[in-house]
Amino acid sequence: MQYPVGPPLPPAHPPMPGAPPPPADPTGHLMVPQGAPAPGAVPGMPPADPAHAAVAVILIGPAGAGKTTVARHWADTRRVPTAHISLDDVREWVRSGFADPQSGWNDHSEAQYRLARRTCGFAARNFLANGISCILDDAVFPDRPAVGLGGWKRHVGPGLLPVVLLPGLEVVLERNAERSGNRRLGDEEVARIHGRMAGWYGSGLPIIDNSQQDVTTTARLLDEVVARSLAGPPSC
């Protein structure tokens, strides 16, 4: 299946003939290629080695699905350097004037969401340019292309591997009840979000139902999905 994507960023301009190479950075910093694809399932490129390649994954799911917990565990237990980038954590970098998700979705919260996503995308590209894999997590809705998967692929690259984490509603409600602060949503909102996430069924994206799986097992299933995606991306 062809994933929904937005317009790609323009490629970086090549250096002028005869131009001197950029000075070496004593800190070892690598310049981030503008609009460079995330390594992985990119048409025309050979498949990456899942055990050693720097890959970018986005874990999608409703509030209470366990995205952050699973993503952190997956990053902790990989055999190669891997970073976890949580959109919610980056959003909460804003202290005064924070658009609390409990207050609903409006122009203010959408602006902060887009800013956080751009920041996450820059961080992901920087990690990848330095050979470090990354996993991001976000409640991406299939019916909101403006703030959906296409936006993430614009900021990270077309090789970004999306995986949906979608346990049953009762499980999501139970896990959400264990949350505190602005991470905890009302039951009606959680149910509404969960219902919208069902739109990912039939999309062709890999879906993991972790209703009966612990974190370790879910992370192993995620590893298997990523390996399959790298070895043979969907052709339709």
PDB file of C-alpha atoms in Angstrom:
ATOM      1  CA  MET A   1       0.000   0.000   0.000  1.00  0.00           C
ATOM      2  CA  GLN A   2       1.143   3.524  -0.683  1.00  0.00           C
ATOM      3  CA  TYR A   3       1.338   5.414   2.604  1.00  0.00           C
ATOM      4  CA  PRO A   4      -0.130   8.938   2.650  1.00  0.00           C
ATOM      5  CA  VAL A   5       2.709  11.360   2.359  1.00  0.00           C
ATOM      6  CA  GLY A   6       3.035  15.080   1.990  1.00  0.00           C
ATOM      7  CA  PRO A   7       5.220  16.945  -0.494  1.00  0.00           C
ATOM      8  CA  PRO A   8       8.923  16.153   0.045  1.00  0.00           C
ATOM      9  CA  LEU A   9      11.334  18.794   1.218  1.00  0.00           C
ATOM     10  CA  PRO A  10      13.619  20.174  -1.526  1.00  0.00           C
ATOM     11  CA  PRO A  11      16.994  18.425  -1.764  1.00  0.00           C
ATOM     12  CA  ALA A  12      20.051  20.113  -0.374  1.00  0.00           C
ATOM     13  CA  HIS A  13      22.005  22.153  -2.904  1.00  0.00           C
ATOM     14  CA  PRO A  14      25.248  20.455  -4.023  1.00  0.00           C
ATOM     15  CA  PRO A  15      28.478  22.359  -3.371  1.00  0.00           C
ATOM     16  CA  MET A  16      29.748  24.634  -6.118  1.00  0.00           C
ATOM     17  CA  PRO A  17      32.563  23.139  -8.251  1.00  0.00           C
ATOM     18  CA  GLY A  18      35.918  23.973  -6.733  1.00  0.00           C
ATOM     19  CA  ALA A  19      34.398  25.089  -3.431  1.00  0.00           C
ATOM     20  CA  PRO A  20      36.490  24.173  -0.359  1.00  0.00           C
ATOM     21  CA  PRO A  21      35.059  21.427   1.861  1.00  0.00           C
ATOM     22  CA  PRO A  22      33.258  22.556   5.004  1.00  0.00           C
ATOM     23  CA  PRO A  23      35.541  22.895   8.038  1.00  0.00           C
ATOM     24  CA  ALA A  24      35.690  19.881  10.338  1.00  0.00           C
ATOM     25  CA  ASP A  25      33.814  20.242  13.582  1.00  0.00           C
ATOM     26  CA  PRO A  26      36.064  19.307  16.537  1.00  0.00           C
ATOM     27  CA  THR A  27      33.017  18.045  18.432  1.00  0.00           C
ATOM     28  CA  GLY A  28      32.343  15.418  15.763  1.00  0.00           C
ATOM     29  CA  HIS A  29      28.998  16.970  14.837  1.00  0.00           C
ATOM     30  CA  LEU A  30      27.646  15.891  11.451  1.00  0.00           C
ATOM     31  CA  MET A  31      25.648  18.317   9.362  1.00  0.00           C
ATOM     32  CA  VAL A  32      22.035  17.201   9.008  1.00  0.00           C
ATOM     33  CA  PRO A  33      21.137  16.671   5.326  1.00  0.00           C
ATOM     34  CA  GLN A  34      18.072  18.745   4.553  1.00  0.00           C
ATOM     35  CA  GLY A  35      15.211  16.541   3.457  1.00  0.00           C
ATOM     36  CA  ALA A  36      17.324  13.394   3.479  1.00  0.00           C
ATOM     37  CA  PRO A  37      15.260  10.234   3.665  1.00  0.00           C
ATOM     38  CA  ALA A  38      15.281   8.211   6.818  1.00  0.00           C
ATOM     39  CA  PRO A  39      17.114   4.963   6.094  1.00  0.00           C
ATOM     40  CA  GLY A  40      14.793   2.043   5.596  1.00  0.00           C
ATOM     41  CA  ALA A  41      12.025   1.141   3.213  1.00  0.00           C
ATOM     42  CA  VAL A  42      12.672   3.712   0.508  1.00  0.00           C
ATOM     43  CA  PRO A  43      11.814   2.757  -3.091  1.00  0.00           C
ATOM     44  CA  GLY A  44      14.913   2.291  -5.206  1.00  0.00           C
ATOM     45  CA  MET A  45      17.196   1.757  -2.220  1.00  0.00           C
ATOM     46  CA  PRO A  46      18.490  -1.650  -1.078  1.00  0.00           C
ATOM     47  CA  PRO A  47      16.874  -2.960   2.098  1.00  0.00           C
ATOM     48  CA  ALA A  48      18.600  -1.954   5.307  1.00  0.00           C
ATOM     49  CA  ASP A  49      20.018  -4.496   7.708  1.00  0.00           C
ATOM     50  CA  PRO A  50      17.578  -4.365  10.658  1.00  0.00           C
ATOM     51  CA  ALA A  51      20.228  -5.511  13.106  1.00  0.00           C
ATOM     52  CA  HIS A  52      22.703  -2.728  12.338  1.00  0.00           C
ATOM     53  CA  ALA A  53      21.105   0.022  10.222  1.00  0.00           C
ATOM     54  CA  ALA A  54      20.033   3.360  11.630  1.00  0.00           C
ATOM     55  CA  VAL A  55      16.260   3.316  11.214  1.00  0.00           C
ATOM     56  CA  ALA A  56      13.408   5.639  12.155  1.00  0.00           C
ATOM     57  CA  VAL A  57      10.125   4.231  13.476  1.00  0.00           C
ATOM     58  CA  ILE A  58       6.956   6.027  14.521  1.00  0.00           C
ATOM     59  CA  LEU A  59       4.697   4.183  16.949  1.00  0.00           C
ATOM     60  CA  ILE A  60       1.081   5.262  16.467  1.00  0.00           C
ATOM     61  CA  GLY A  61      -1.799   4.644  18.843  1.00  0.00           C
ATOM     62  CA  PRO A  62      -4.466   6.117  21.119  1.00  0.00           C
ATOM     63  CA  ALA A  63      -3.904   7.510  24.591  1.00  0.00           C
ATOM     64  CA  GLY A  64      -3.347   4.579  26.930  1.00  0.00           C
ATOM     65  CA  ALA A  65      -2.055   2.211  24.239  1.00  0.00           C
ATOM     66  CA  GLY A  66       1.358   2.057  25.897  1.00  0.00           C
ATOM     67  CA  LYS A  67       3.228   3.801  23.071  1.00  0.00           C
ATOM     68  CA  THR A  68       5.743   5.642  25.221  1.00  0.00           C
ATOM     69  CA  THR A  69       6.435   2.663  27.489  1.00  0.00           C
ATOM     70  CA  VAL A  70       6.913   0.267  24.568  1.00  0.00           C
ATOM     71  CA  ALA A  71       8.971   2.763  22.556  1.00  0.00           C
ATOM     72  CA  ARG A  72      11.277   3.434  25.501  1.00  0.00           C
ATOM     73  CA  HIS A  73      11.737  -0.295  26.174  1.00  0.00           C
ATOM     74  CA  TRP A  74      12.411  -1.014  22.490  1.00  0.00           C
ATOM     75  CA  ALA A  75      15.033   1.738  22.398  1.00  0.00           C
ATOM     76  CA  ASP A  76      16.590   0.503  25.655  1.00  0.00           C
ATOM     77  CA  THR A  77      17.014  -3.089  24.509  1.00  0.00           C
ATOM     78  CA  ARG A  78      18.223  -2.781  20.895  1.00  0.00           C
ATOM     79  CA  ARG A  79      21.711  -3.954  19.986  1.00  0.00           C
ATOM     80  CA  VAL A  80      22.504  -0.673  18.234  1.00  0.00           C
ATOM     81  CA  PRO A  81      22.342   2.923  19.514  1.00  0.00           C
ATOM     82  CA  THR A  82      18.686   3.991  19.530  1.00  0.00           C
ATOM     83  CA  ALA A  83      16.979   7.144  20.791  1.00  0.00           C
ATOM     84  CA  HIS A  84      13.375   7.558  21.938  1.00  0.00           C
ATOM     85  CA  ILE A  85      11.664  10.827  21.007  1.00  0.00           C
ATOM     86  CA  SER A  86       8.289  11.406  22.644  1.00  0.00           C
ATOM     87  CA  LEU A  87       6.097  14.074  21.087  1.00  0.00           C
ATOM     88  CA  ASP A  88       4.264  14.605  24.389  1.00  0.00           C
ATOM     89  CA  ASP A  89       7.553  15.218  26.186  1.00  0.00           C
ATOM     90  CA  VAL A  90       8.606  17.796  23.590  1.00  0.00           C
ATOM     91  CA  ARG A  91       5.214  19.524  23.753  1.00  0.00           C
ATOM     92  CA  GLU A  92       5.655  19.868  27.509  1.00  0.00           C
ATOM     93  CA  TRP A  93       8.890  21.772  27.038  1.00  0.00           C
ATOM     94  CA  VAL A  94       6.528  24.744  26.796  1.00  0.00           C
ATOM     95  CA  ARG A  95       5.819  25.728  30.384  1.00  0.00           C
ATOM     96  CA  SER A  96       4.066  29.086  30.540  1.00  0.00           C
ATOM     97  CA  GLY A  97       1.341  29.129  27.899  1.00  0.00           C
ATOM     98  CA  PHE A  98       1.276  25.360  27.406  1.00  0.00           C
ATOM     99  CA  ALA A  99      -1.731  24.228  25.342  1.00  0.00           C
ATOM    100  CA  ASP A 100      -3.133  21.563  27.664  1.00  0.00           C
ATOM    101  CA  PRO A 101      -4.669  18.678  25.661  1.00  0.00           C
ATOM    102  CA  GLN A 102      -7.396  18.400  28.308  1.00  0.00           C
ATOM    103  CA  SER A 103      -8.676  21.780  27.118  1.00  0.00           C
ATOM    104  CA  GLY A 104      -9.460  20.384  23.655  1.00  0.00           C
ATOM    105  CA  TRP A 105      -8.070  20.902  20.187  1.00  0.00           C
ATOM    106  CA  ASN A 106      -7.884  24.476  18.922  1.00  0.00           C
ATOM    107  CA  ASP A 107      -5.611  26.756  16.898  1.00  0.00           C
ATOM    108  CA  HIS A 108      -3.312  27.222  19.902  1.00  0.00           C
ATOM    109  CA  SER A 109      -2.863  23.508  20.581  1.00  0.00           C
ATOM    110  CA  GLU A 110      -2.448  22.722  16.881  1.00  0.00           C
ATOM    111  CA  ALA A 111       0.277  25.357  16.531  1.00  0.00           C
ATOM    112  CA  GLN A 112       2.173  23.877  19.484  1.00  0.00           C
ATOM    113  CA  TYR A 113       1.670  20.379  18.101  1.00  0.00           C
ATOM    114  CA  ARG A 114       3.145  21.354  14.736  1.00  0.00           C
ATOM    115  CA  LEU A 115       6.068  23.082  16.446  1.00  0.00           C
ATOM    116  CA  ALA A 116       6.759  19.997  18.570  1.00  0.00           C
ATOM    117  CA  ARG A 117       6.550  17.723  15.529  1.00  0.00           C
ATOM    118  CA  ARG A 118       9.053  19.857  13.620  1.00  0.00           C
ATOM    119  CA  THR A 119      11.361  19.760  16.628  1.00  0.00           C
ATOM    120  CA  CYS A 120      11.045  15.970  16.867  1.00  0.00           C
ATOM    121  CA  GLY A 121      11.704  15.640  13.144  1.00  0.00           C
ATOM    122  CA  PHE A 122      14.861  17.723  13.361  1.00  0.00           C
ATOM    123  CA  ALA A 123      16.077  15.643  16.309  1.00  0.00           C
ATOM    124  CA  ALA A 124      15.346  12.405  14.443  1.00  0.00           C
ATOM    125  CA  ARG A 125      17.249  13.527  11.336  1.00  0.00           C
ATOM    126  CA  ASN A 126      20.160  14.604  13.507  1.00  0.00           C
ATOM    127  CA  PHE A 127      20.285  11.232  15.249  1.00  0.00           C
ATOM    128  CA  LEU A 128      20.061   9.379  11.930  1.00  0.00           C
ATOM    129  CA  ALA A 129      22.824  11.511  10.398  1.00  0.00           C
ATOM    130  CA  ASN A 130      25.026  10.421  13.284  1.00  0.00           C
ATOM    131  CA  GLY A 131      24.174   6.737  12.882  1.00  0.00           C
ATOM    132  CA  ILE A 132      21.676   6.507  15.752  1.00  0.00           C
ATOM    133  CA  SER A 133      18.269   4.911  15.214  1.00  0.00           C
ATOM    134  CA  CYS A 134      15.196   6.544  16.694  1.00  0.00           C
ATOM    135  CA  ILE A 135      11.629   5.732  17.602  1.00  0.00           C
ATOM    136  CA  LEU A 136       8.972   8.415  17.901  1.00  0.00           C
ATOM    137  CA  ASP A 137       5.483   8.066  19.340  1.00  0.00           C
ATOM    138  CA  ASP A 138       2.343  10.058  18.613  1.00  0.00           C
ATOM    139  CA  ALA A 139      -1.432   9.621  18.413  1.00  0.00           C
ATOM    140  CA  VAL A 140      -1.596  10.037  14.632  1.00  0.00           C
ATOM    141  CA  PHE A 141      -5.172  10.010  13.310  1.00  0.00           C
ATOM    142  CA  PRO A 142      -5.907   8.399   9.944  1.00  0.00           C
ATOM    143  CA  ASP A 143      -8.627  10.980   9.239  1.00  0.00           C
ATOM    144  CA  ARG A 144      -6.472  14.071   9.912  1.00  0.00           C
ATOM    145  CA  PRO A 145      -3.917  14.288   7.089  1.00  0.00           C
ATOM    146  CA  ALA A 146      -2.994  17.856   8.050  1.00  0.00           C
ATOM    147  CA  VAL A 147      -1.576  16.637  11.359  1.00  0.00           C
ATOM    148  CA  GLY A 148      -1.053  13.029  10.335  1.00  0.00           C
ATOM    149  CA  LEU A 149       1.503  10.636   8.983  1.00  0.00           C
ATOM    150  CA  GLY A 150       2.293  12.787   5.950  1.00  0.00           C
ATOM    151  CA  GLY A 151       3.503  15.575   8.211  1.00  0.00           C
ATOM    152  CA  TRP A 152       5.801  13.217  10.085  1.00  0.00           C
ATOM    153  CA  LYS A 153       7.289  11.899   6.844  1.00  0.00           C
ATOM    154  CA  ARG A 154       7.917  15.460   5.646  1.00  0.00           C
ATOM    155  CA  HIS A 155       9.915  16.211   8.781  1.00  0.00           C
ATOM    156  CA  VAL A 156      11.731  12.885   9.276  1.00  0.00           C
ATOM    157  CA  GLY A 157      11.899  11.455   5.749  1.00  0.00           C
ATOM    158  CA  PRO A 158       9.976   9.058   3.492  1.00  0.00           C
ATOM    159  CA  GLY A 159      11.750   6.039   4.995  1.00  0.00           C
ATOM    160  CA  LEU A 160       9.993   6.548   8.324  1.00  0.00           C
ATOM    161  CA  LEU A 161       8.426   3.209   9.343  1.00  0.00           C
ATOM    162  CA  PRO A 162       4.918   3.569  10.858  1.00  0.00           C
ATOM    163  CA  VAL A 163       3.577   0.896  13.228  1.00  0.00           C
ATOM    164  CA  VAL A 164       0.164   1.069  14.944  1.00  0.00           C
ATOM    165  CA  LEU A 165      -0.248  -0.044  18.558  1.00  0.00           C
ATOM    166  CA  LEU A 166      -3.953  -0.660  19.104  1.00  0.00           C
ATOM    167  CA  PRO A 167      -5.182  -2.625  22.141  1.00  0.00           C
ATOM    168  CA  GLY A 168      -8.868  -3.006  22.991  1.00  0.00           C
ATOM    169  CA  LEU A 169     -10.916  -0.123  24.373  1.00  0.00           C
ATOM    170  CA  GLU A 170     -11.251  -1.612  27.876  1.00  0.00           C
ATOM    171  CA  VAL A 171      -7.488  -1.973  28.127  1.00  0.00           C
ATOM    172  CA  VAL A 172      -6.931   1.600  26.937  1.00  0.00           C
ATOM    173  CA  LEU A 173      -9.426   2.967  29.468  1.00  0.00           C
ATOM    174  CA  GLU A 174      -7.779   1.016  32.265  1.00  0.00           C
ATOM    175  CA  ARG A 175      -4.303   2.226  31.383  1.00  0.00           C
ATOM    176  CA  ASN A 176      -5.457   5.814  30.978  1.00  0.00           C
ATOM    177  CA  ALA A 177      -6.985   5.695  34.476  1.00  0.00           C
ATOM    178  CA  GLU A 178      -3.511   4.998  35.866  1.00  0.00           C
ATOM    179  CA  ARG A 179      -2.169   8.227  34.408  1.00  0.00           C
ATOM    180  CA  SER A 180      -1.904  11.559  36.199  1.00  0.00           C
ATOM    181  CA  GLY A 181      -1.672  15.236  35.313  1.00  0.00           C
ATOM    182  CA  ASN A 182      -2.386  16.435  31.785  1.00  0.00           C
ATOM    183  CA  ARG A 183      -1.541  12.990  30.374  1.00  0.00           C
ATOM    184  CA  ARG A 184      -4.809  11.622  31.764  1.00  0.00           C
ATOM    185  CA  LEU A 185      -7.867  12.191  29.589  1.00  0.00           C
ATOM    186  CA  GLY A 186     -11.571  11.735  30.272  1.00  0.00           C
ATOM    187  CA  ASP A 187     -13.106   8.349  29.459  1.00  0.00           C
ATOM    188  CA  GLU A 188     -15.287   9.806  26.702  1.00  0.00           C
ATOM    189  CA  GLU A 189     -12.307  11.445  25.022  1.00  0.00           C
ATOM    190  CA  VAL A 190     -10.275   8.231  25.247  1.00  0.00           C
ATOM    191  CA  ALA A 191     -13.139   6.247  23.697  1.00  0.00           C
ATOM    192  CA  ARG A 192     -13.511   8.816  20.909  1.00  0.00           C
ATOM    193  CA  ILE A 193      -9.789   8.708  20.114  1.00  0.00           C
ATOM    194  CA  HIS A 194      -9.768   4.906  20.181  1.00  0.00           C
ATOM    195  CA  GLY A 195     -12.688   4.794  17.760  1.00  0.00           C
ATOM    196  CA  ARG A 196     -10.935   7.087  15.320  1.00  0.00           C
ATOM    197  CA  MET A 197      -7.802   4.932  15.491  1.00  0.00           C
ATOM    198  CA  ALA A 198      -9.819   2.006  14.142  1.00  0.00           C
ATOM    199  CA  GLY A 199      -9.506   3.757  10.783  1.00  0.00           C
ATOM    200  CA  TRP A 200      -5.991   2.326  10.529  1.00  0.00           C
ATOM    201  CA  TYR A 201      -7.485  -1.121   9.955  1.00  0.00           C
ATOM    202  CA  GLY A 202      -7.421  -1.739   6.223  1.00  0.00           C
ATOM    203  CA  SER A 203      -4.740   0.921   5.725  1.00  0.00           C
ATOM    204  CA  GLY A 204      -1.985  -1.594   5.124  1.00  0.00           C
ATOM    205  CA  LEU A 205       0.045  -0.383   8.099  1.00  0.00           C
ATOM    206  CA  PRO A 206       1.221  -3.078  10.525  1.00  0.00           C
ATOM    207  CA  ILE A 207      -1.010  -3.171  13.629  1.00  0.00           C
ATOM    208  CA  ILE A 208      -0.039  -4.740  16.955  1.00  0.00           C
ATOM    209  CA  ASP A 209      -2.866  -5.567  19.384  1.00  0.00           C
ATOM    210  CA  ASN A 210      -1.074  -5.546  22.726  1.00  0.00           C
ATOM    211  CA  SER A 211      -4.196  -6.086  24.836  1.00  0.00           C
ATOM    212  CA  GLN A 212      -2.782  -9.314  26.293  1.00  0.00           C
ATOM    213  CA  GLN A 213       0.937  -8.655  25.802  1.00  0.00           C
ATOM    214  CA  ASP A 214       3.415  -7.319  28.312  1.00  0.00           C
ATOM    215  CA  VAL A 215       5.911  -4.625  27.391  1.00  0.00           C
ATOM    216  CA  THR A 216       8.746  -7.032  26.618  1.00  0.00           C
ATOM    217  CA  THR A 217       6.608  -9.157  24.293  1.00  0.00           C
ATOM    218  CA  THR A 218       5.172  -6.090  22.560  1.00  0.00           C
ATOM    219  CA  ALA A 219       8.675  -4.714  21.974  1.00  0.00           C
ATOM    220  CA  ARG A 220       9.706  -8.055  20.473  1.00  0.00           C
ATOM    221  CA  LEU A 221       6.688  -7.976  18.148  1.00  0.00           C
ATOM    222  CA  LEU A 222       7.635  -4.428  17.175  1.00  0.00           C
ATOM    223  CA  ASP A 223      11.157  -5.606  16.383  1.00  0.00           C
ATOM    224  CA  GLU A 224       9.740  -8.309  14.116  1.00  0.00           C
ATOM    225  CA  VAL A 225       7.489  -5.814  12.323  1.00  0.00           C
ATOM    226  CA  VAL A 226      10.390  -3.419  11.752  1.00  0.00           C
ATOM    227  CA  ALA A 227      12.583  -6.238  10.403  1.00  0.00           C
ATOM    228  CA  ARG A 228       9.846  -7.298   7.964  1.00  0.00           C
ATOM    229  CA  SER A 229       9.276  -3.707   6.854  1.00  0.00           C
ATOM    230  CA  LEU A 230      12.965  -3.219   6.142  1.00  0.00           C
ATOM    231  CA  ALA A 231      13.276  -6.550   4.335  1.00  0.00           C
ATOM    232  CA  GLY A 232      10.221  -6.157   2.117  1.00  0.00           C
ATOM    233  CA  PRO A 233       8.258  -2.882   2.134  1.00  0.00           C
ATOM    234  CA  PRO A 234       4.709  -2.969   0.767  1.00  0.00           C
ATOM    235  CA  SER A 235       4.623  -2.639  -3.009  1.00  0.00           C
ATOM    236  CA  CYS A 236       1.056  -1.374  -3.356  1.00  0.00           C
TER     237      CYS A 236
END
